[in-house]
Short mmCIF file of N, CA, C and O in Angstrom, two decimals:
data_model
loop_
_atom_site.label_atom_id
_atom_site.label_comp_id
_atom_site.label_asym_id
_atom_site.label_seq_id
_atom_site.Cartn_x
_atom_site.Cartn_y
_atom_site.Cartn_z
N GLN A 1 108.95 109.09 102.53
CA GLN A 1 108.33 108.53 101.33
C GLN A 1 107.47 107.33 101.71
O GLN A 1 107.93 106.41 102.38
N VAL A 2 106.21 107.37 101.30
CA VAL A 2 105.29 106.27 101.59
C VAL A 2 105.61 105.09 100.70
O VAL A 2 105.70 105.22 99.47
N GLN A 3 105.78 103.94 101.31
CA GLN A 3 106.18 102.77 100.54
C GLN A 3 105.68 101.48 101.20
O GLN A 3 105.66 101.38 102.42
N LEU A 4 105.27 100.53 100.36
CA LEU A 4 104.99 99.17 100.79
C LEU A 4 105.94 98.27 100.02
O LEU A 4 106.08 98.39 98.80
N VAL A 5 106.59 97.37 100.74
CA VAL A 5 107.55 96.48 100.10
C VAL A 5 107.21 95.04 100.45
O VAL A 5 107.21 94.66 101.63
N GLU A 6 106.94 94.25 99.41
CA GLU A 6 106.67 92.83 99.61
C GLU A 6 107.97 92.04 99.53
O GLU A 6 108.90 92.42 98.79
N SER A 7 108.04 90.95 100.24
CA SER A 7 109.17 90.04 100.16
C SER A 7 108.69 88.64 100.51
O SER A 7 107.58 88.45 101.01
N GLY A 8 109.56 87.66 100.24
CA GLY A 8 109.24 86.29 100.62
C GLY A 8 108.80 85.40 99.47
O GLY A 8 108.58 84.21 99.68
N GLY A 9 108.66 85.96 98.30
CA GLY A 9 108.28 85.15 97.16
C GLY A 9 109.43 84.26 96.72
O GLY A 9 110.55 84.36 97.20
N GLY A 10 109.13 83.36 95.77
CA GLY A 10 110.16 82.48 95.26
C GLY A 10 109.57 81.29 94.55
O GLY A 10 108.36 81.27 94.25
N LEU A 11 110.41 80.31 94.30
CA LEU A 11 110.01 79.08 93.64
C LEU A 11 109.82 77.99 94.70
O LEU A 11 110.71 77.78 95.54
N VAL A 12 108.68 77.33 94.64
CA VAL A 12 108.39 76.29 95.62
C VAL A 12 107.68 75.14 94.91
O VAL A 12 106.97 75.37 93.92
N GLN A 13 107.88 73.94 95.40
CA GLN A 13 107.21 72.78 94.82
C GLN A 13 105.75 72.72 95.27
O GLN A 13 105.40 73.24 96.35
N PRO A 14 104.90 72.09 94.49
CA PRO A 14 103.50 71.90 94.93
C PRO A 14 103.46 71.24 96.29
O PRO A 14 104.21 70.30 96.57
N GLY A 15 102.57 71.75 97.13
CA GLY A 15 102.46 71.26 98.49
C GLY A 15 103.34 72.01 99.48
O GLY A 15 103.20 71.82 100.69
N GLY A 16 104.22 72.85 98.98
CA GLY A 16 105.12 73.58 99.84
C GLY A 16 104.49 74.84 100.43
O GLY A 16 103.30 75.12 100.22
N SER A 17 105.31 75.58 101.17
CA SER A 17 104.84 76.77 101.87
C SER A 17 105.76 77.95 101.61
O SER A 17 106.97 77.78 101.37
N LEU A 18 105.19 79.12 101.68
CA LEU A 18 105.92 80.38 101.66
C LEU A 18 105.23 81.34 102.60
O LEU A 18 104.02 81.26 102.80
N ARG A 19 106.01 82.28 103.15
CA ARG A 19 105.41 83.36 103.91
C ARG A 19 105.81 84.68 103.28
O ARG A 19 107.00 85.01 103.21
N LEU A 20 104.82 85.40 102.82
CA LEU A 20 105.05 86.72 102.25
C LEU A 20 104.97 87.78 103.34
O LEU A 20 104.14 87.67 104.25
N SER A 21 105.79 88.78 103.22
CA SER A 21 105.77 89.93 104.14
C SER A 21 105.47 91.19 103.35
O SER A 21 105.89 91.33 102.20
N CYS A 22 104.78 92.10 104.01
CA CYS A 22 104.47 93.41 103.43
C CYS A 22 104.87 94.43 104.48
O CYS A 22 104.19 94.60 105.50
N ALA A 23 105.98 95.10 104.25
CA ALA A 23 106.50 96.07 105.20
C ALA A 23 106.22 97.49 104.73
O ALA A 23 106.45 97.81 103.56
N ALA A 24 105.75 98.30 105.66
CA ALA A 24 105.44 99.69 105.33
C ALA A 24 106.53 100.62 105.82
O ALA A 24 107.12 100.39 106.88
N SER A 25 106.80 101.65 105.06
CA SER A 25 107.70 102.71 105.50
C SER A 25 107.08 104.05 105.13
O SER A 25 106.35 104.16 104.14
N GLY A 26 107.36 105.06 105.94
CA GLY A 26 106.82 106.38 105.68
C GLY A 26 105.42 106.59 106.23
O GLY A 26 104.89 107.70 106.16
N PHE A 27 104.81 105.55 106.75
CA PHE A 27 103.50 105.67 107.38
C PHE A 27 103.30 104.45 108.26
O PHE A 27 103.98 103.44 108.11
N THR A 28 102.32 104.55 109.17
CA THR A 28 102.03 103.42 110.05
C THR A 28 100.83 102.65 109.53
O THR A 28 99.84 103.24 109.10
N LEU A 29 100.94 101.33 109.61
CA LEU A 29 99.86 100.49 109.10
C LEU A 29 98.68 100.38 110.06
O LEU A 29 97.64 99.83 109.69
N ASP A 30 98.83 100.90 111.27
CA ASP A 30 97.83 100.68 112.32
C ASP A 30 96.40 101.00 111.86
O ASP A 30 95.47 100.32 112.27
N TYR A 31 96.23 102.04 111.06
CA TYR A 31 94.89 102.51 110.72
C TYR A 31 94.43 102.05 109.35
O TYR A 31 93.39 102.51 108.85
N TYR A 32 95.18 101.15 108.76
CA TYR A 32 94.88 100.70 107.41
C TYR A 32 94.42 99.25 107.38
O TYR A 32 95.03 98.39 108.05
N ALA A 33 93.39 98.98 106.61
CA ALA A 33 93.13 97.60 106.22
C ALA A 33 94.17 97.24 105.16
O ALA A 33 94.55 98.08 104.33
N ILE A 34 94.62 96.02 105.20
CA ILE A 34 95.65 95.57 104.27
C ILE A 34 95.11 94.40 103.45
O ILE A 34 94.52 93.47 103.99
N GLY A 35 95.34 94.49 102.17
CA GLY A 35 94.91 93.43 101.28
C GLY A 35 96.07 92.80 100.55
O GLY A 35 97.09 93.47 100.30
N TRP A 36 95.92 91.55 100.23
CA TRP A 36 96.85 90.85 99.35
C TRP A 36 96.10 90.52 98.06
O TRP A 36 94.99 89.99 98.10
N PHE A 37 96.72 90.83 96.95
CA PHE A 37 96.17 90.57 95.63
C PHE A 37 97.20 89.80 94.82
O PHE A 37 98.38 89.79 95.16
N ARG A 38 96.74 89.17 93.76
CA ARG A 38 97.70 88.48 92.89
C ARG A 38 97.24 88.61 91.44
O ARG A 38 96.07 88.78 91.15
N GLN A 39 98.24 88.52 90.57
CA GLN A 39 97.95 88.58 89.15
C GLN A 39 98.81 87.56 88.43
O GLN A 39 100.05 87.65 88.47
N ALA A 40 98.15 86.62 87.80
CA ALA A 40 98.84 85.61 87.00
C ALA A 40 98.92 86.09 85.56
O ALA A 40 98.11 86.92 85.13
N PRO A 41 99.87 85.58 84.79
CA PRO A 41 100.01 86.00 83.40
C PRO A 41 98.72 85.79 82.62
O PRO A 41 98.11 84.72 82.67
N GLY A 42 98.29 86.83 81.93
CA GLY A 42 97.10 86.75 81.11
C GLY A 42 95.79 86.81 81.87
O GLY A 42 94.72 86.65 81.27
N LYS A 43 95.86 87.04 83.18
CA LYS A 43 94.65 87.09 83.99
C LYS A 43 94.52 88.43 84.69
O LYS A 43 95.50 89.16 84.85
N GLU A 44 93.31 88.73 85.11
CA GLU A 44 93.09 89.95 85.86
C GLU A 44 93.58 89.79 87.30
O GLU A 44 93.65 88.68 87.83
N ARG A 45 93.89 90.93 87.91
CA ARG A 45 94.28 90.91 89.30
C ARG A 45 93.09 90.49 90.15
O ARG A 45 91.96 90.91 89.90
N GLU A 46 93.35 89.67 91.16
CA GLU A 46 92.27 89.20 92.02
C GLU A 46 92.65 89.37 93.49
O GLU A 46 93.83 89.29 93.85
N GLY A 47 91.65 89.58 94.30
CA GLY A 47 91.87 89.66 95.73
C GLY A 47 92.07 88.28 96.32
O GLY A 47 91.34 87.36 96.00
N VAL A 48 93.06 88.15 97.16
CA VAL A 48 93.39 86.88 97.79
C VAL A 48 92.94 86.87 99.26
O VAL A 48 92.29 85.93 99.71
N SER A 49 93.29 87.92 99.96
CA SER A 49 92.99 87.99 101.38
C SER A 49 93.09 89.43 101.84
O SER A 49 93.77 90.25 101.20
N CYS A 50 92.42 89.76 102.93
CA CYS A 50 92.60 91.07 103.53
C CYS A 50 92.36 90.96 105.03
O CYS A 50 91.74 90.00 105.49
N ILE A 51 92.86 91.96 105.75
CA ILE A 51 92.72 91.99 107.20
C ILE A 51 92.35 93.40 107.62
O ILE A 51 92.87 94.38 107.08
N SER A 52 91.43 93.50 108.57
CA SER A 52 90.98 94.81 109.01
C SER A 52 92.04 95.50 109.86
O SER A 52 92.95 94.86 110.40
N SER A 53 91.92 96.82 109.98
CA SER A 53 92.91 97.57 110.76
C SER A 53 92.85 97.20 112.23
O SER A 53 93.87 97.22 112.93
N SER A 54 91.67 96.82 112.71
CA SER A 54 91.53 96.42 114.11
C SER A 54 91.97 94.98 114.35
O SER A 54 92.00 94.53 115.50
N ASP A 55 92.33 94.29 113.28
CA ASP A 55 92.74 92.87 113.37
C ASP A 55 91.60 91.98 113.81
O ASP A 55 91.82 90.86 114.29
N SER A 56 90.36 92.47 113.69
CA SER A 56 89.22 91.70 114.17
C SER A 56 88.58 90.83 113.11
O SER A 56 87.79 89.94 113.42
N SER A 57 88.90 91.10 111.86
CA SER A 57 88.30 90.29 110.79
C SER A 57 89.26 90.13 109.63
O SER A 57 90.14 90.96 109.40
N ALA A 58 89.05 89.06 108.91
CA ALA A 58 89.86 88.76 107.73
C ALA A 58 88.97 88.13 106.68
O ALA A 58 87.92 87.55 106.98
N TYR A 59 89.40 88.26 105.45
CA TYR A 59 88.68 87.71 104.31
C TYR A 59 89.64 86.85 103.51
O TYR A 59 90.83 87.17 103.40
N TYR A 60 89.10 85.74 102.96
CA TYR A 60 89.90 84.89 102.09
C TYR A 60 89.08 84.53 100.85
O TYR A 60 87.90 84.21 100.95
N ALA A 61 89.73 84.58 99.71
CA ALA A 61 89.09 84.07 98.51
C ALA A 61 88.86 82.58 98.66
O ALA A 61 89.62 81.88 99.34
N ASP A 62 87.81 82.08 98.04
CA ASP A 62 87.48 80.66 98.15
C ASP A 62 88.64 79.77 97.71
O ASP A 62 88.86 78.69 98.26
N SER A 63 89.40 80.25 96.74
CA SER A 63 90.48 79.44 96.18
C SER A 63 91.63 79.23 97.15
O SER A 63 92.45 78.33 96.95
N VAL A 64 91.71 80.06 98.20
CA VAL A 64 92.83 79.94 99.14
C VAL A 64 92.38 79.63 100.56
O VAL A 64 93.21 79.42 101.44
N LYS A 65 91.07 79.61 100.78
CA LYS A 65 90.55 79.40 102.12
C LYS A 65 91.02 78.06 102.67
O LYS A 65 90.99 77.04 101.99
N GLY A 66 91.50 78.09 103.90
CA GLY A 66 92.01 76.88 104.54
C GLY A 66 93.48 76.62 104.27
O GLY A 66 94.09 75.75 104.92
N ARG A 67 94.05 77.35 103.32
CA ARG A 67 95.47 77.17 103.00
C ARG A 67 96.30 78.41 103.33
O ARG A 67 97.47 78.29 103.69
N PHE A 68 95.72 79.58 103.19
CA PHE A 68 96.43 80.84 103.44
C PHE A 68 95.93 81.45 104.74
O PHE A 68 94.76 81.35 105.08
N THR A 69 96.85 82.13 105.43
CA THR A 69 96.50 82.86 106.64
C THR A 69 97.15 84.22 106.62
O THR A 69 98.37 84.34 106.42
N ILE A 70 96.33 85.25 106.83
CA ILE A 70 96.85 86.61 106.90
C ILE A 70 96.97 87.02 108.35
O ILE A 70 96.15 86.63 109.19
N SER A 71 98.01 87.80 108.65
CA SER A 71 98.19 88.30 110.01
C SER A 71 98.92 89.63 109.94
O SER A 71 99.51 89.97 108.91
N ARG A 72 98.86 90.36 111.03
CA ARG A 72 99.56 91.64 111.06
C ARG A 72 100.28 91.81 112.38
O ARG A 72 99.82 91.32 113.42
N ASP A 73 101.41 92.49 112.31
CA ASP A 73 102.21 92.83 113.48
C ASP A 73 102.44 94.33 113.41
O ASP A 73 103.39 94.80 112.75
N ASN A 74 101.57 95.08 114.06
CA ASN A 74 101.67 96.54 113.97
C ASN A 74 102.96 97.07 114.59
O ASN A 74 103.48 98.10 114.17
N ALA A 75 103.49 96.35 115.57
CA ALA A 75 104.75 96.79 116.18
C ALA A 75 105.88 96.77 115.16
O ALA A 75 106.81 97.57 115.23
N LYS A 76 105.79 95.85 114.20
CA LYS A 76 106.80 95.75 113.15
C LYS A 76 106.36 96.44 111.86
O LYS A 76 107.08 96.39 110.86
N ASN A 77 105.14 97.02 111.91
CA ASN A 77 104.61 97.71 110.72
C ASN A 77 104.59 96.78 109.51
O ASN A 77 104.91 97.20 108.38
N THR A 78 104.19 95.55 109.75
CA THR A 78 104.27 94.50 108.72
C THR A 78 103.02 93.63 108.75
O THR A 78 102.47 93.35 109.82
N VAL A 79 102.61 93.21 107.57
CA VAL A 79 101.53 92.23 107.41
C VAL A 79 102.10 91.02 106.70
O VAL A 79 102.95 91.15 105.82
N TYR A 80 101.62 89.85 107.09
CA TYR A 80 102.13 88.60 106.55
C TYR A 80 101.02 87.82 105.84
O TYR A 80 99.84 87.93 106.18
N LEU A 81 101.44 87.01 104.89
CA LEU A 81 100.54 86.05 104.27
C LEU A 81 101.24 84.70 104.27
O LEU A 81 102.20 84.50 103.52
N GLN A 82 100.78 83.83 105.16
CA GLN A 82 101.32 82.48 105.22
C GLN A 82 100.58 81.63 104.21
O GLN A 82 99.34 81.53 104.28
N MET A 83 101.31 81.02 103.32
CA MET A 83 100.71 80.24 102.24
C MET A 83 101.18 78.79 102.36
O MET A 83 102.38 78.52 102.23
N ASN A 84 100.26 77.91 102.63
CA ASN A 84 100.56 76.48 102.76
C ASN A 84 99.87 75.69 101.66
O ASN A 84 98.96 76.19 101.00
N SER A 85 100.30 74.47 101.49
CA SER A 85 99.71 73.57 100.49
C SER A 85 99.59 74.26 99.13
O SER A 85 98.55 74.22 98.48
N LEU A 86 100.67 74.86 98.73
CA LEU A 86 100.64 75.65 97.49
C LEU A 86 100.40 74.78 96.27
O LEU A 86 100.84 73.61 96.21
N LYS A 87 99.68 75.34 95.31
CA LYS A 87 99.33 74.65 94.08
C LYS A 87 99.88 75.42 92.89
O LYS A 87 100.11 76.64 92.98
N PRO A 88 100.08 74.77 91.77
CA PRO A 88 100.57 75.49 90.57
C PRO A 88 99.68 76.68 90.21
O PRO A 88 100.20 77.71 89.73
N GLU A 89 98.41 76.59 90.47
CA GLU A 89 97.52 77.70 90.13
C GLU A 89 97.67 78.89 91.07
O GLU A 89 97.06 79.94 90.84
N ASP A 90 98.48 78.76 92.11
CA ASP A 90 98.78 79.91 92.96
C ASP A 90 99.91 80.76 92.37
O ASP A 90 100.23 81.83 92.91
N THR A 91 100.52 80.30 91.31
CA THR A 91 101.59 81.04 90.67
C THR A 91 101.10 82.40 90.18
O THR A 91 100.11 82.48 89.44
N ALA A 92 101.76 83.46 90.61
CA ALA A 92 101.35 84.81 90.27
C ALA A 92 102.33 85.79 90.90
O ALA A 92 103.17 85.41 91.73
N VAL A 93 102.19 87.06 90.52
CA VAL A 93 102.83 88.14 91.25
C VAL A 93 101.86 88.56 92.35
O VAL A 93 100.68 88.83 92.08
N TYR A 94 102.36 88.61 93.57
CA TYR A 94 101.53 88.95 94.73
C TYR A 94 101.84 90.38 95.16
O TYR A 94 103.01 90.75 95.31
N TYR A 95 100.77 91.13 95.38
CA TYR A 95 100.89 92.52 95.78
C TYR A 95 100.17 92.73 97.11
O TYR A 95 99.11 92.15 97.34
N CYS A 96 100.73 93.60 97.95
CA CYS A 96 99.97 94.04 99.11
C CYS A 96 99.56 95.50 98.88
O CYS A 96 100.19 96.22 98.10
N ALA A 97 98.49 95.88 99.56
CA ALA A 97 97.95 97.22 99.39
C ALA A 97 97.32 97.67 100.69
O ALA A 97 96.88 96.85 101.50
N ALA A 98 97.25 98.99 100.88
CA ALA A 98 96.74 99.57 102.11
C ALA A 98 95.53 100.45 101.82
O ALA A 98 95.57 101.26 100.89
N ASP A 99 94.49 100.30 102.62
CA ASP A 99 93.24 101.04 102.47
C ASP A 99 92.96 101.81 103.75
O ASP A 99 92.66 101.21 104.79
N LEU A 100 93.04 103.14 103.69
CA LEU A 100 92.83 103.97 104.89
C LEU A 100 91.36 104.15 105.21
O LEU A 100 90.99 104.34 106.37
N ALA A 101 90.50 104.08 104.21
CA ALA A 101 89.09 104.44 104.41
C ALA A 101 88.24 103.31 104.97
O ALA A 101 87.09 103.53 105.33
N ALA A 102 88.80 102.10 105.04
CA ALA A 102 88.00 100.98 105.53
C ALA A 102 87.62 101.18 106.99
O ALA A 102 88.37 101.76 107.77
N LEU A 103 86.44 100.69 107.35
CA LEU A 103 86.05 100.70 108.75
C LEU A 103 86.99 99.82 109.55
O LEU A 103 87.54 98.86 109.00
N PRO A 104 87.18 100.12 110.83
CA PRO A 104 88.15 99.33 111.61
C PRO A 104 87.88 97.83 111.60
O PRO A 104 88.82 97.04 111.72
N GLU A 105 86.59 97.47 111.45
CA GLU A 105 86.26 96.05 111.51
C GLU A 105 86.22 95.39 110.13
O GLU A 105 85.93 94.20 110.02
N GLY A 106 86.49 96.15 109.09
CA GLY A 106 86.28 95.59 107.77
C GLY A 106 87.47 95.69 106.84
O GLY A 106 88.47 96.37 107.13
N CYS A 107 87.37 94.98 105.72
CA CYS A 107 88.34 95.09 104.65
C CYS A 107 87.64 94.61 103.38
O CYS A 107 86.58 94.00 103.45
N SER A 108 88.26 94.88 102.26
CA SER A 108 87.61 94.59 100.98
C SER A 108 88.55 93.94 100.00
O SER A 108 89.77 94.16 100.07
N ASP A 109 87.99 93.17 99.08
CA ASP A 109 88.80 92.61 97.99
C ASP A 109 88.64 93.44 96.71
O ASP A 109 89.03 93.00 95.64
N TYR A 110 88.07 94.65 96.85
CA TYR A 110 87.83 95.53 95.70
C TYR A 110 89.02 96.46 95.57
O TYR A 110 89.16 97.44 96.32
N ASP A 111 89.90 96.20 94.62
CA ASP A 111 91.19 96.88 94.61
C ASP A 111 91.14 98.39 94.37
O ASP A 111 92.05 99.07 94.85
N PRO A 112 90.15 98.95 93.71
CA PRO A 112 90.14 100.42 93.57
C PRO A 112 90.05 101.17 94.91
O PRO A 112 90.34 102.37 94.95
N LEU A 113 89.67 100.47 95.98
CA LEU A 113 89.56 101.13 97.28
C LEU A 113 90.92 101.37 97.93
O LEU A 113 91.03 102.15 98.86
N TYR A 114 91.93 100.71 97.43
CA TYR A 114 93.21 100.74 98.10
C TYR A 114 94.06 101.93 97.66
O TYR A 114 94.10 102.28 96.48
N ASP A 115 94.73 102.55 98.66
CA ASP A 115 95.45 103.80 98.43
C ASP A 115 96.91 103.59 98.03
O ASP A 115 97.44 104.31 97.19
N TYR A 116 97.57 102.65 98.68
CA TYR A 116 98.99 102.42 98.43
C TYR A 116 99.21 100.96 98.03
O TYR A 116 98.58 100.07 98.58
N TRP A 117 100.15 100.78 97.11
CA TRP A 117 100.47 99.46 96.59
C TRP A 117 101.96 99.21 96.62
O TRP A 117 102.76 100.13 96.42
N GLY A 118 102.32 97.95 96.86
CA GLY A 118 103.71 97.55 96.74
C GLY A 118 104.04 97.20 95.30
O GLY A 118 103.18 97.24 94.41
N GLN A 119 105.30 96.82 95.08
CA GLN A 119 105.77 96.55 93.72
C GLN A 119 105.53 95.11 93.31
O GLN A 119 105.66 94.77 92.13
N GLY A 120 105.20 94.26 94.26
CA GLY A 120 104.91 92.87 93.96
C GLY A 120 106.08 91.94 94.19
O GLY A 120 107.25 92.35 94.13
N THR A 121 105.76 90.68 94.47
CA THR A 121 106.76 89.64 94.62
C THR A 121 106.26 88.39 93.88
O THR A 121 105.08 88.03 93.98
N GLN A 122 107.16 87.76 93.14
CA GLN A 122 106.78 86.62 92.31
C GLN A 122 106.72 85.35 93.15
O GLN A 122 107.66 85.04 93.89
N VAL A 123 105.63 84.62 93.00
CA VAL A 123 105.49 83.29 93.58
C VAL A 123 105.28 82.30 92.44
O VAL A 123 104.37 82.47 91.63
N THR A 124 106.15 81.31 92.38
CA THR A 124 106.06 80.29 91.35
C THR A 124 105.98 78.92 92.02
O THR A 124 106.85 78.57 92.83
N VAL A 125 104.92 78.19 91.71
CA VAL A 125 104.72 76.86 92.28
C VAL A 125 104.85 75.86 91.14
O VAL A 125 104.02 75.79 90.24
N SER A 126 105.93 75.11 91.20
CA SER A 126 106.22 74.20 90.10
C SER A 126 107.15 73.10 90.58
O SER A 126 108.00 73.32 91.44
N SER A 127 106.99 71.92 89.98
CA SER A 127 107.90 70.82 90.29
C SER A 127 109.04 70.78 89.27
O SER A 127 109.92 69.92 89.36
#
């Protein structure tokens, strides 16, 4: 069964850090670009970051640039999102997704391109 499972969310104070994990089962992530998206209450889902299947390029939304870092460990079939200097506006459900059709050097923040999605993990930034 093809599955993506996110973990690592939780409650953190402003300025704190979390590391989200996206683990794949039933398929290998090697050939997929992986994206992280988030959806806050009452807002549309937005792209946060993505990483190419070749690990040669990454994209970050302006709102997280310099604070978030995406990485992948194909040996563990897992992609990570390190989130530092968290702000209350980062509060959302975070989803990872896999895109098979992306070129090896590319990835996209356009969510209709993604084939598989995880169930999401809640991140709450509050004092």
